[in-house]
Amino acid sequence: MKFEHRAIPIVLVAVLIDVIGFGIVMPVLPGLVTSLGHVKLDAAADIAGWMSAAFALAGFFAGPVLGNLGDRYGRRPVLIVSMCAFAIDYALMSAAPTLAWLFVGRIIAGAAGATFGPAAAVIADVTPPEKRSAAFGMIGMAFGLGFILGPALGGISAGLGLRAPFVIAAICAGLNAIIMFFFLPETLAQENRRPFRLRDAHIIGAFRPLFHAGNAAPLLLAWFLWQLAGTVYPTTWAFWAAIRFGWDANAIGWSLAYVGLLTGLVQGFLTGRVIGRIGERNAALLALACASVTLFAYALTQQGWQVYAFFLIGAFGAFAYPALNGILSRMVDATRQGALQGGIASMNNVTMILGPLIASQALARGTRHGFDGAAFLVAGGLMAGAALIIALFVPAIRPGAAEPGSE
């Protein structure tokens, strides 16, 4: 595989290790929350939703700050500091004696931010606008591979105890920081840096340039609904699978690994070709439609094997991130790519505040009333809404053409 710049494979490895660290703890989280909280699975899902909301609330305020710091001081220091904070977070969670400690760890991680925003800014720095969608697809491929390895390792290492995956995740995050310290070059040129202003370091300031480019509002709303729907997976998947199918940590881990495998294959081998052929808007529509159909199917499925069958359709939802991000990144200039990605991260964190609460409440309440698929039914509706907005309000763009207002 040919890369536009030597920084790209390094940030892809950073994303990979980050996702391994995140995914490795997912299979054991239900057991840890039920153990520390002395509650049943439906109540544990509710608690996990509030935990995700705490993570996201911290990230909502920190995301634009980190993005603007990246536009001032460069991507490299922001990425390294973030990974050090994640290592501390997982170490705290590995030793957490109470649920309150788990919440503290999640708040630290939320404030530090994840690698996706800065990694996307690195790619935007070194990739021509017409090639960014395919390059953003490589981030998705790294995410998919991480989701193969992470949950599988989580399920396997759960045999060593509920805390073992958190220790491994802390080591992964620390290794990530070391790799970037020694090998990641700075990609933000001095002439593209701009002063840090606290008044711009918030979500409105990050998105202000987009509204001068045109077509921003429907794109951002569609992104918001897409992300809101997507929170159903990290928030409720492990709990839902345990409730509906009786799966243990090992079975949950392998199901997530399967999701990661298909996502990685789609991102790695189809994204560039499909977007190049049908354009970013149509690729986004295809992705959102497939994702919506799959979510509705999960709400109704009764057999574990059907999960694997339906995700053969859902995997095409992986086109959404590179397609939408590719359009948005061409709507701002080189000096504000970090702010854009920070703003997107902050908006994602809004969805991570609201989404887990919606999904976990839907799962808990639906389960109590005899329908444990309610969370996926709600998510499918949100995903369909995002597709409808793109279809009605985002104009078609010829593949390779510039976004209106970007010049």
CSV table of C-alpha atoms in Angstrom, one decimal:
chain,number,residue,atom,x,y,z
A,1,MET,CA,0.0,0.0,0.0
A,2,LYS,CA,1.4,3.4,-1.0
A,3,PHE,CA,1.1,6.3,1.4
A,4,GLU,CA,1.2,10.0,0.6
A,5,HIS,CA,3.4,10.7,3.6
A,6,ARG,CA,5.4,8.7,6.1
A,7,ALA,CA,3.4,10.1,9.0
A,8,ILE,CA,0.2,8.3,7.7
A,9,PRO,CA,1.2,4.7,8.6
A,10,ILE,CA,2.4,5.9,12.0
A,11,VAL,CA,-0.9,7.5,12.9
A,12,LEU,CA,-2.7,4.4,11.6
A,13,VAL,CA,-0.7,2.3,14.0
A,14,ALA,CA,-1.6,4.8,16.7
A,15,VAL,CA,-5.3,4.4,15.9
A,16,LEU,CA,-4.9,0.6,15.7
A,17,ILE,CA,-3.3,0.4,19.2
A,18,ASP,CA,-5.9,2.8,20.6
A,19,VAL,CA,-8.8,0.8,19.3
A,20,ILE,CA,-7.2,-2.4,20.6
A,21,GLY,CA,-7.0,-0.8,24.0
A,22,PHE,CA,-10.7,0.3,23.8
A,23,GLY,CA,-12.0,-2.9,22.4
A,24,ILE,CA,-10.2,-5.2,24.7
A,25,VAL,CA,-12.2,-4.0,27.7
A,26,MET,CA,-15.7,-4.2,26.1
A,27,PRO,CA,-16.3,-8.0,26.7
A,28,VAL,CA,-15.6,-7.7,30.4
A,29,LEU,CA,-17.3,-4.4,31.2
A,30,PRO,CA,-20.7,-6.0,31.9
A,31,GLY,CA,-19.1,-8.3,34.4
A,32,LEU,CA,-17.0,-5.6,36.1
A,33,VAL,CA,-20.0,-3.2,36.4
A,34,THR,CA,-22.3,-5.9,37.8
A,35,SER,CA,-19.5,-7.0,40.2
A,36,LEU,CA,-18.6,-3.5,41.6
A,37,GLY,CA,-22.1,-2.2,41.6
A,38,HIS,CA,-23.8,-5.4,42.8
A,39,VAL,CA,-26.5,-5.0,40.2
A,40,LYS,CA,-28.1,-7.1,37.5
A,41,LEU,CA,-27.3,-6.8,33.8
A,42,ASP,CA,-30.1,-4.4,32.9
A,43,ALA,CA,-29.1,-2.0,35.7
A,44,ALA,CA,-25.5,-2.4,34.7
A,45,ALA,CA,-26.3,-1.3,31.2
A,46,ASP,CA,-27.9,1.8,32.6
A,47,ILE,CA,-24.8,2.6,34.7
A,48,ALA,CA,-22.5,2.0,31.7
A,49,GLY,CA,-24.6,4.5,29.8
A,50,TRP,CA,-24.0,7.2,32.4
A,51,MET,CA,-20.3,6.3,32.4
A,52,SER,CA,-20.1,6.8,28.6
A,53,ALA,CA,-22.0,10.1,29.1
A,54,ALA,CA,-19.3,11.3,31.6
A,55,PHE,CA,-16.6,10.4,29.1
A,56,ALA,CA,-18.3,12.3,26.4
A,57,LEU,CA,-19.1,15.4,28.5
A,58,ALA,CA,-15.4,15.8,29.3
A,59,GLY,CA,-14.6,15.4,25.6
A,60,PHE,CA,-17.2,17.9,24.5
A,61,PHE,CA,-15.3,20.7,26.3
A,62,ALA,CA,-11.8,19.4,25.6
A,63,GLY,CA,-12.2,18.4,21.9
A,64,PRO,CA,-12.1,21.9,20.4
A,65,VAL,CA,-9.4,23.0,22.8
A,66,LEU,CA,-7.1,20.1,21.7
A,67,GLY,CA,-8.0,20.7,18.0
A,68,ASN,CA,-7.0,24.4,18.3
A,69,LEU,CA,-3.9,23.5,20.2
A,70,GLY,CA,-3.0,21.2,17.4
A,71,ASP,CA,-3.4,24.1,14.9
A,72,ARG,CA,-1.1,26.2,17.0
A,73,TYR,CA,1.6,23.8,18.3
A,74,GLY,CA,1.2,20.8,15.9
A,75,ARG,CA,-0.4,17.4,15.9
A,76,ARG,CA,2.5,15.5,17.4
A,77,PRO,CA,2.5,16.8,21.0
A,78,VAL,CA,-1.3,16.6,21.2
A,79,LEU,CA,-1.3,12.9,20.1
A,80,ILE,CA,1.5,12.0,22.6
A,81,VAL,CA,-0.1,13.7,25.6
A,82,SER,CA,-3.5,12.1,24.7
A,83,MET,CA,-2.0,8.6,24.7
A,84,CYS,CA,-0.2,9.2,28.0
A,85,ALA,CA,-3.5,10.2,29.5
A,86,PHE,CA,-5.2,7.1,28.1
A,87,ALA,CA,-2.5,4.9,29.7
A,88,ILE,CA,-3.2,6.5,33.1
A,89,ASP,CA,-6.9,6.1,32.5
A,90,TYR,CA,-6.7,2.3,31.9
A,91,ALA,CA,-4.3,1.9,34.8
A,92,LEU,CA,-6.8,3.6,37.1
A,93,MET,CA,-9.6,1.4,35.8
A,94,SER,CA,-7.6,-1.7,36.3
A,95,ALA,CA,-7.3,-0.9,40.0
A,96,ALA,CA,-10.7,0.6,40.5
A,97,PRO,CA,-12.2,-0.5,43.8
A,98,THR,CA,-15.6,1.1,43.2
A,99,LEU,CA,-17.8,2.3,40.4
A,100,ALA,CA,-16.8,5.9,41.3
A,101,TRP,CA,-13.2,5.1,40.3
A,102,LEU,CA,-14.4,3.8,36.9
A,103,PHE,CA,-16.2,7.2,36.4
A,104,VAL,CA,-13.0,9.1,37.2
A,105,GLY,CA,-11.0,7.1,34.7
A,106,ARG,CA,-13.6,7.7,32.0
A,107,ILE,CA,-13.5,11.5,32.7
A,108,ILE,CA,-9.7,11.6,32.4
A,109,ALA,CA,-9.9,9.7,29.1
A,110,GLY,CA,-12.7,12.0,27.8
A,111,ALA,CA,-10.7,15.1,28.6
A,112,ALA,CA,-7.6,13.8,26.8
A,113,GLY,CA,-9.5,12.9,23.7
A,114,ALA,CA,-8.9,10.0,21.4
A,115,THR,CA,-6.6,9.6,18.4
A,116,PHE,CA,-9.2,9.9,15.7
A,117,GLY,CA,-9.5,13.7,15.5
A,118,PRO,CA,-5.7,14.4,15.6
A,119,ALA,CA,-5.1,11.5,13.3
A,120,ALA,CA,-7.6,12.8,10.8
A,121,ALA,CA,-5.9,16.2,11.0
A,122,VAL,CA,-2.6,14.6,10.2
A,123,ILE,CA,-4.1,13.0,7.1
A,124,ALA,CA,-5.7,16.3,6.0
A,125,ASP,CA,-2.3,18.0,6.4
A,126,VAL,CA,-0.5,15.6,4.0
A,127,THR,CA,-3.2,14.4,1.6
A,128,PRO,CA,-4.5,16.3,-1.4
A,129,PRO,CA,-8.3,17.2,-1.0
A,130,GLU,CA,-9.4,14.8,-3.8
A,131,LYS,CA,-7.7,11.9,-2.1
A,132,ARG,CA,-8.8,12.5,1.5
A,133,SER,CA,-11.9,10.3,1.5
A,134,ALA,CA,-9.9,7.3,0.6
A,135,ALA,CA,-7.2,8.3,3.2
A,136,PHE,CA,-9.9,8.7,5.9
A,137,GLY,CA,-11.0,5.2,4.9
A,138,MET,CA,-7.6,3.9,6.1
A,139,ILE,CA,-8.4,5.2,9.6
A,140,GLY,CA,-11.6,3.1,9.4
A,141,MET,CA,-9.5,0.1,8.3
A,142,ALA,CA,-7.2,0.6,11.3
A,143,PHE,CA,-10.3,0.8,13.5
A,144,GLY,CA,-11.7,-2.4,12.0
A,145,LEU,CA,-8.5,-4.3,12.5
A,146,GLY,CA,-8.3,-3.0,16.1
A,147,PHE,CA,-11.8,-4.2,16.6
A,148,ILE,CA,-10.8,-7.7,15.4
A,149,LEU,CA,-7.8,-7.9,17.8
A,150,GLY,CA,-9.1,-5.9,20.8
A,151,PRO,CA,-12.4,-7.7,21.6
A,152,ALA,CA,-10.8,-11.1,20.8
A,153,LEU,CA,-8.0,-10.4,23.2
A,154,GLY,CA,-10.5,-9.1,25.7
A,155,GLY,CA,-12.5,-12.3,25.6
A,156,ILE,CA,-9.4,-14.5,25.8
A,157,SER,CA,-7.7,-12.4,28.6
A,158,ALA,CA,-10.9,-12.4,30.6
A,159,GLY,CA,-9.9,-15.9,31.7
A,160,LEU,CA,-7.1,-14.2,33.7
A,161,GLY,CA,-9.7,-12.1,35.6
A,162,LEU,CA,-11.9,-9.1,34.9
A,163,ARG,CA,-9.0,-6.6,35.5
A,164,ALA,CA,-6.5,-8.2,33.1
A,165,PRO,CA,-7.9,-6.5,29.9
A,166,PHE,CA,-7.5,-3.1,31.5
A,167,VAL,CA,-3.8,-3.8,32.3
A,168,ILE,CA,-3.2,-4.8,28.7
A,169,ALA,CA,-5.1,-1.7,27.5
A,170,ALA,CA,-2.8,0.5,29.7
A,171,ILE,CA,0.2,-1.1,28.1
A,172,CYS,CA,-1.2,-0.6,24.6
A,173,ALA,CA,-1.8,3.1,25.2
A,174,GLY,CA,1.7,3.5,26.7
A,175,LEU,CA,3.3,1.7,23.8
A,176,ASN,CA,1.3,4.0,21.5
A,177,ALA,CA,2.8,7.1,23.1
A,178,ILE,CA,6.3,5.7,22.8
A,179,ILE,CA,5.9,4.9,19.1
A,180,MET,CA,4.7,8.4,18.3
A,181,PHE,CA,7.4,10.0,20.4
A,182,PHE,CA,10.2,8.3,18.5
A,183,PHE,CA,8.7,8.0,15.0
A,184,LEU,CA,5.9,10.5,14.3
A,185,PRO,CA,7.0,13.6,12.4
A,186,GLU,CA,5.2,16.8,12.7
A,187,THR,CA,2.9,17.4,9.7
A,188,LEU,CA,1.6,20.9,10.3
A,189,ALA,CA,3.8,23.4,8.5
A,190,GLN,CA,4.8,26.6,10.3
A,191,GLU,CA,3.1,28.7,7.7
A,192,ASN,CA,-0.2,26.9,8.4
A,193,ARG,CA,-0.2,27.5,12.1
A,194,ARG,CA,-2.3,30.1,13.7
A,195,PRO,CA,-2.5,31.6,17.2
A,196,PHE,CA,-4.5,29.8,19.9
A,197,ARG,CA,-7.5,31.8,21.0
A,198,LEU,CA,-9.6,30.5,23.8
A,199,ARG,CA,-12.7,32.2,22.3
A,200,ASP,CA,-12.4,29.9,19.3
A,201,ALA,CA,-11.8,26.7,21.3
A,202,HIS,CA,-15.4,25.6,21.5
A,203,ILE,CA,-17.7,23.8,19.1
A,204,ILE,CA,-19.3,26.9,17.5
A,205,GLY,CA,-15.8,28.4,16.9
A,206,ALA,CA,-14.6,25.2,15.4
A,207,PHE,CA,-17.5,25.0,12.9
A,208,ARG,CA,-17.7,28.8,12.1
A,209,PRO,CA,-15.7,28.5,8.9
A,210,LEU,CA,-18.0,25.7,7.6
A,211,PHE,CA,-21.0,28.0,7.5
A,212,HIS,CA,-19.2,30.3,5.1
A,213,ALA,CA,-18.7,27.4,2.7
A,214,GLY,CA,-22.3,26.4,2.2
A,215,ASN,CA,-24.2,23.1,2.7
A,216,ALA,CA,-22.8,22.8,6.2
A,217,ALA,CA,-26.0,22.6,8.3
A,218,PRO,CA,-27.5,19.5,6.7
A,219,LEU,CA,-24.2,17.7,6.6
A,220,LEU,CA,-23.5,18.4,10.3
A,221,LEU,CA,-27.1,17.3,11.3
A,222,ALA,CA,-26.7,14.1,9.3
A,223,TRP,CA,-23.3,13.5,10.9
A,224,PHE,CA,-24.9,14.1,14.4
A,225,LEU,CA,-27.8,11.6,13.8
A,226,TRP,CA,-25.4,9.0,12.3
A,227,GLN,CA,-23.1,9.2,15.3
A,228,LEU,CA,-26.0,9.3,17.8
A,229,ALA,CA,-27.3,6.0,16.2
A,230,GLY,CA,-23.9,4.5,16.3
A,231,THR,CA,-23.5,4.8,20.0
A,232,VAL,CA,-25.9,1.8,20.4
A,233,TYR,CA,-22.9,-0.5,19.6
A,234,PRO,CA,-20.4,0.4,22.3
A,235,THR,CA,-23.1,1.2,24.8
A,236,THR,CA,-25.4,-1.8,24.6
A,237,TRP,CA,-23.9,-4.5,22.4
A,238,ALA,CA,-22.3,-6.5,25.2
A,239,PHE,CA,-25.3,-6.2,27.5
A,240,TRP,CA,-27.8,-6.9,24.7
A,241,ALA,CA,-26.0,-10.0,23.6
A,242,ALA,CA,-25.7,-11.3,27.1
A,243,ILE,CA,-29.5,-10.7,27.7
A,244,ARG,CA,-30.8,-11.9,24.4
A,245,PHE,CA,-28.5,-14.8,23.5
A,246,GLY,CA,-26.8,-15.5,26.9
A,247,TRP,CA,-23.4,-14.9,25.4
A,248,ASP,CA,-20.4,-14.8,27.7
A,249,ALA,CA,-17.3,-12.5,27.4
A,250,ASN,CA,-15.6,-14.9,24.9
A,251,ALA,CA,-18.7,-15.0,22.6
A,252,ILE,CA,-19.1,-11.2,22.8
A,253,GLY,CA,-15.5,-10.7,22.0
A,254,TRP,CA,-15.6,-12.9,18.9
A,255,SER,CA,-18.8,-11.2,17.6
A,256,LEU,CA,-17.1,-7.8,17.9
A,257,ALA,CA,-14.0,-9.2,16.2
A,258,TYR,CA,-16.2,-10.3,13.3
A,259,VAL,CA,-17.6,-6.8,13.1
A,260,GLY,CA,-14.1,-5.4,13.1
A,261,LEU,CA,-13.0,-7.8,10.4
A,262,LEU,CA,-15.8,-6.9,8.0
A,263,THR,CA,-15.4,-3.2,8.7
A,264,GLY,CA,-11.7,-3.3,8.0
A,265,LEU,CA,-12.2,-5.2,4.8
A,266,VAL,CA,-14.7,-2.8,3.5
A,267,GLN,CA,-12.6,0.2,4.5
A,268,GLY,CA,-9.4,-1.2,3.2
A,269,PHE,CA,-10.5,-2.6,-0.1
A,270,LEU,CA,-13.8,-0.9,-1.2
A,271,THR,CA,-13.9,2.6,0.2
A,272,GLY,CA,-11.6,4.3,-2.3
A,273,ARG,CA,-13.1,2.4,-5.3
A,274,VAL,CA,-16.7,3.0,-4.3
A,275,ILE,CA,-16.3,6.7,-3.5
A,276,GLY,CA,-14.3,7.2,-6.6
A,277,ARG,CA,-17.1,5.6,-8.7
A,278,ILE,CA,-20.3,6.9,-7.1
A,279,GLY,CA,-19.1,10.0,-5.2
A,280,GLU,CA,-19.1,10.9,-1.6
A,281,ARG,CA,-22.8,11.8,-1.3
A,282,ASN,CA,-24.0,8.6,-2.8
A,283,ALA,CA,-21.5,6.6,-0.8
A,284,ALA,CA,-22.8,8.2,2.4
A,285,LEU,CA,-26.4,7.4,1.4
A,286,LEU,CA,-25.5,3.7,0.7
A,287,ALA,CA,-23.7,3.5,4.0
A,288,LEU,CA,-26.5,5.0,6.1
A,289,ALA,CA,-29.2,2.9,4.3
A,290,CYS,CA,-27.3,-0.4,5.0
A,291,ALA,CA,-26.6,0.6,8.6
A,292,SER,CA,-30.2,1.4,9.2
A,293,VAL,CA,-31.5,-1.9,7.7
A,294,THR,CA,-29.0,-3.8,9.9
A,295,LEU,CA,-30.1,-2.0,13.1
A,296,PHE,CA,-33.7,-2.7,12.5
A,297,ALA,CA,-32.8,-6.4,11.8
A,298,TYR,CA,-31.0,-6.6,15.1
A,299,ALA,CA,-34.0,-5.3,17.0
A,300,LEU,CA,-36.0,-8.3,15.8
A,301,THR,CA,-33.5,-11.2,15.4
A,302,GLN,CA,-33.8,-14.1,17.8
A,303,GLN,CA,-30.8,-16.3,16.8
A,304,GLY,CA,-27.2,-15.6,17.4
A,305,TRP,CA,-26.1,-16.7,14.0
A,306,GLN,CA,-28.4,-14.1,12.4
A,307,VAL,CA,-26.2,-11.3,13.9
A,308,TYR,CA,-23.3,-12.5,11.8
A,309,ALA,CA,-25.5,-12.7,8.7
A,310,PHE,CA,-27.0,-9.3,9.0
A,311,PHE,CA,-23.7,-7.5,9.5
A,312,LEU,CA,-22.7,-8.6,6.0
A,313,ILE,CA,-25.1,-5.7,5.1
A,314,GLY,CA,-24.2,-3.5,8.0
A,315,ALA,CA,-20.5,-3.5,7.1
A,316,PHE,CA,-21.1,-1.2,4.2
A,317,GLY,CA,-22.0,1.5,6.8
A,318,ALA,CA,-18.3,1.9,7.0
A,319,PHE,CA,-18.4,4.2,4.0
A,320,ALA,CA,-20.1,6.9,6.1
A,321,TYR,CA,-17.1,8.2,8.0
A,322,PRO,CA,-14.7,8.7,5.0
A,323,ALA,CA,-17.4,10.0,2.8
A,324,LEU,CA,-18.8,12.7,5.2
A,325,ASN,CA,-15.4,13.6,6.6
A,326,GLY,CA,-14.0,14.0,3.1
A,327,ILE,CA,-16.8,16.5,2.1
A,328,LEU,CA,-16.4,18.5,5.4
A,329,SER,CA,-12.5,18.6,5.2
A,330,ARG,CA,-12.7,20.3,1.8
A,331,MET,CA,-14.8,23.0,3.1
A,332,VAL,CA,-12.1,24.6,5.3
A,333,ASP,CA,-8.5,25.7,4.6
A,334,ALA,CA,-5.2,24.1,5.7
A,335,THR,CA,-5.0,26.4,8.8
A,336,ARG,CA,-8.2,25.0,10.4
A,337,GLN,CA,-8.1,21.3,9.8
A,338,GLY,CA,-7.3,20.6,13.4
A,339,ALA,CA,-10.1,22.9,14.6
A,340,LEU,CA,-12.5,21.1,12.2
A,341,GLN,CA,-11.5,17.7,13.5
A,342,GLY,CA,-11.7,19.0,17.1
A,343,GLY,CA,-15.2,20.4,16.4
A,344,ILE,CA,-16.2,17.1,14.9
A,345,ALA,CA,-14.8,15.3,17.9
A,346,SER,CA,-16.8,17.6,20.2
A,347,MET,CA,-20.0,17.0,18.3
A,348,ASN,CA,-19.3,13.3,18.5
A,349,ASN,CA,-19.0,13.7,22.2
A,350,VAL,CA,-22.4,15.4,22.3
A,351,THR,CA,-23.8,12.2,20.7
A,352,MET,CA,-21.8,10.2,23.3
A,353,ILE,CA,-23.5,12.1,26.1
A,354,LEU,CA,-27.0,11.7,24.7
A,355,GLY,CA,-26.6,8.4,22.7
A,356,PRO,CA,-25.6,6.1,25.6
A,357,LEU,CA,-28.3,7.5,27.8
A,358,ILE,CA,-30.9,7.0,25.1
A,359,ALA,CA,-29.6,3.5,24.1
A,360,SER,CA,-29.1,2.2,27.7
A,361,GLN,CA,-32.4,3.5,28.8
A,362,ALA,CA,-34.1,1.9,25.8
A,363,LEU,CA,-32.4,-1.4,26.5
A,364,ALA,CA,-33.1,-1.3,30.2
A,365,ARG,CA,-36.8,-0.2,29.9
A,366,GLY,CA,-37.4,-2.4,26.9
A,367,THR,CA,-36.0,-5.5,28.7
A,368,ARG,CA,-38.2,-4.8,31.7
A,369,HIS,CA,-41.2,-4.7,29.4
A,370,GLY,CA,-40.3,-7.8,27.4
A,371,PHE,CA,-38.6,-6.3,24.3
A,372,ASP,CA,-34.8,-6.1,24.6
A,373,GLY,CA,-34.4,-4.9,21.0
A,374,ALA,CA,-35.7,-1.4,21.7
A,375,ALA,CA,-32.3,0.3,21.6
A,376,PHE,CA,-31.6,-1.0,18.1
A,377,LEU,CA,-35.1,0.1,16.9
A,378,VAL,CA,-34.4,3.7,18.1
A,379,ALA,CA,-30.9,3.6,16.5
A,380,GLY,CA,-32.3,2.4,13.2
A,381,GLY,CA,-34.7,5.3,13.1
A,382,LEU,CA,-32.0,7.8,13.8
A,383,MET,CA,-29.8,6.3,11.1
A,384,ALA,CA,-32.7,6.4,8.6
A,385,GLY,CA,-33.2,10.1,9.5
A,386,ALA,CA,-29.6,10.8,8.6
A,387,ALA,CA,-30.0,9.2,5.2
A,388,LEU,CA,-33.1,11.1,4.5
A,389,ILE,CA,-31.4,14.5,5.3
A,390,ILE,CA,-28.5,13.6,2.9
A,391,ALA,CA,-31.0,12.6,0.2
A,392,LEU,CA,-33.1,15.7,0.5
A,393,PHE,CA,-30.7,18.5,1.3
A,394,VAL,CA,-27.1,17.6,0.2
A,395,PRO,CA,-26.7,18.1,-3.5
A,396,ALA,CA,-24.9,15.5,-5.7
A,397,ILE,CA,-21.2,16.2,-6.3
A,398,ARG,CA,-19.3,14.7,-9.2
A,399,PRO,CA,-16.5,12.3,-8.1
A,400,GLY,CA,-13.4,14.4,-7.7
A,401,ALA,CA,-15.2,17.7,-7.9
A,402,ALA,CA,-14.6,20.4,-5.4
A,403,GLU,CA,-17.2,21.2,-2.7
A,404,PRO,CA,-19.1,24.3,-3.3
A,405,GLY,CA,-17.6,27.2,-1.4
A,406,SER,CA,-14.3,25.5,-0.8
A,407,GLU,CA,-12.4,27.7,-3.2
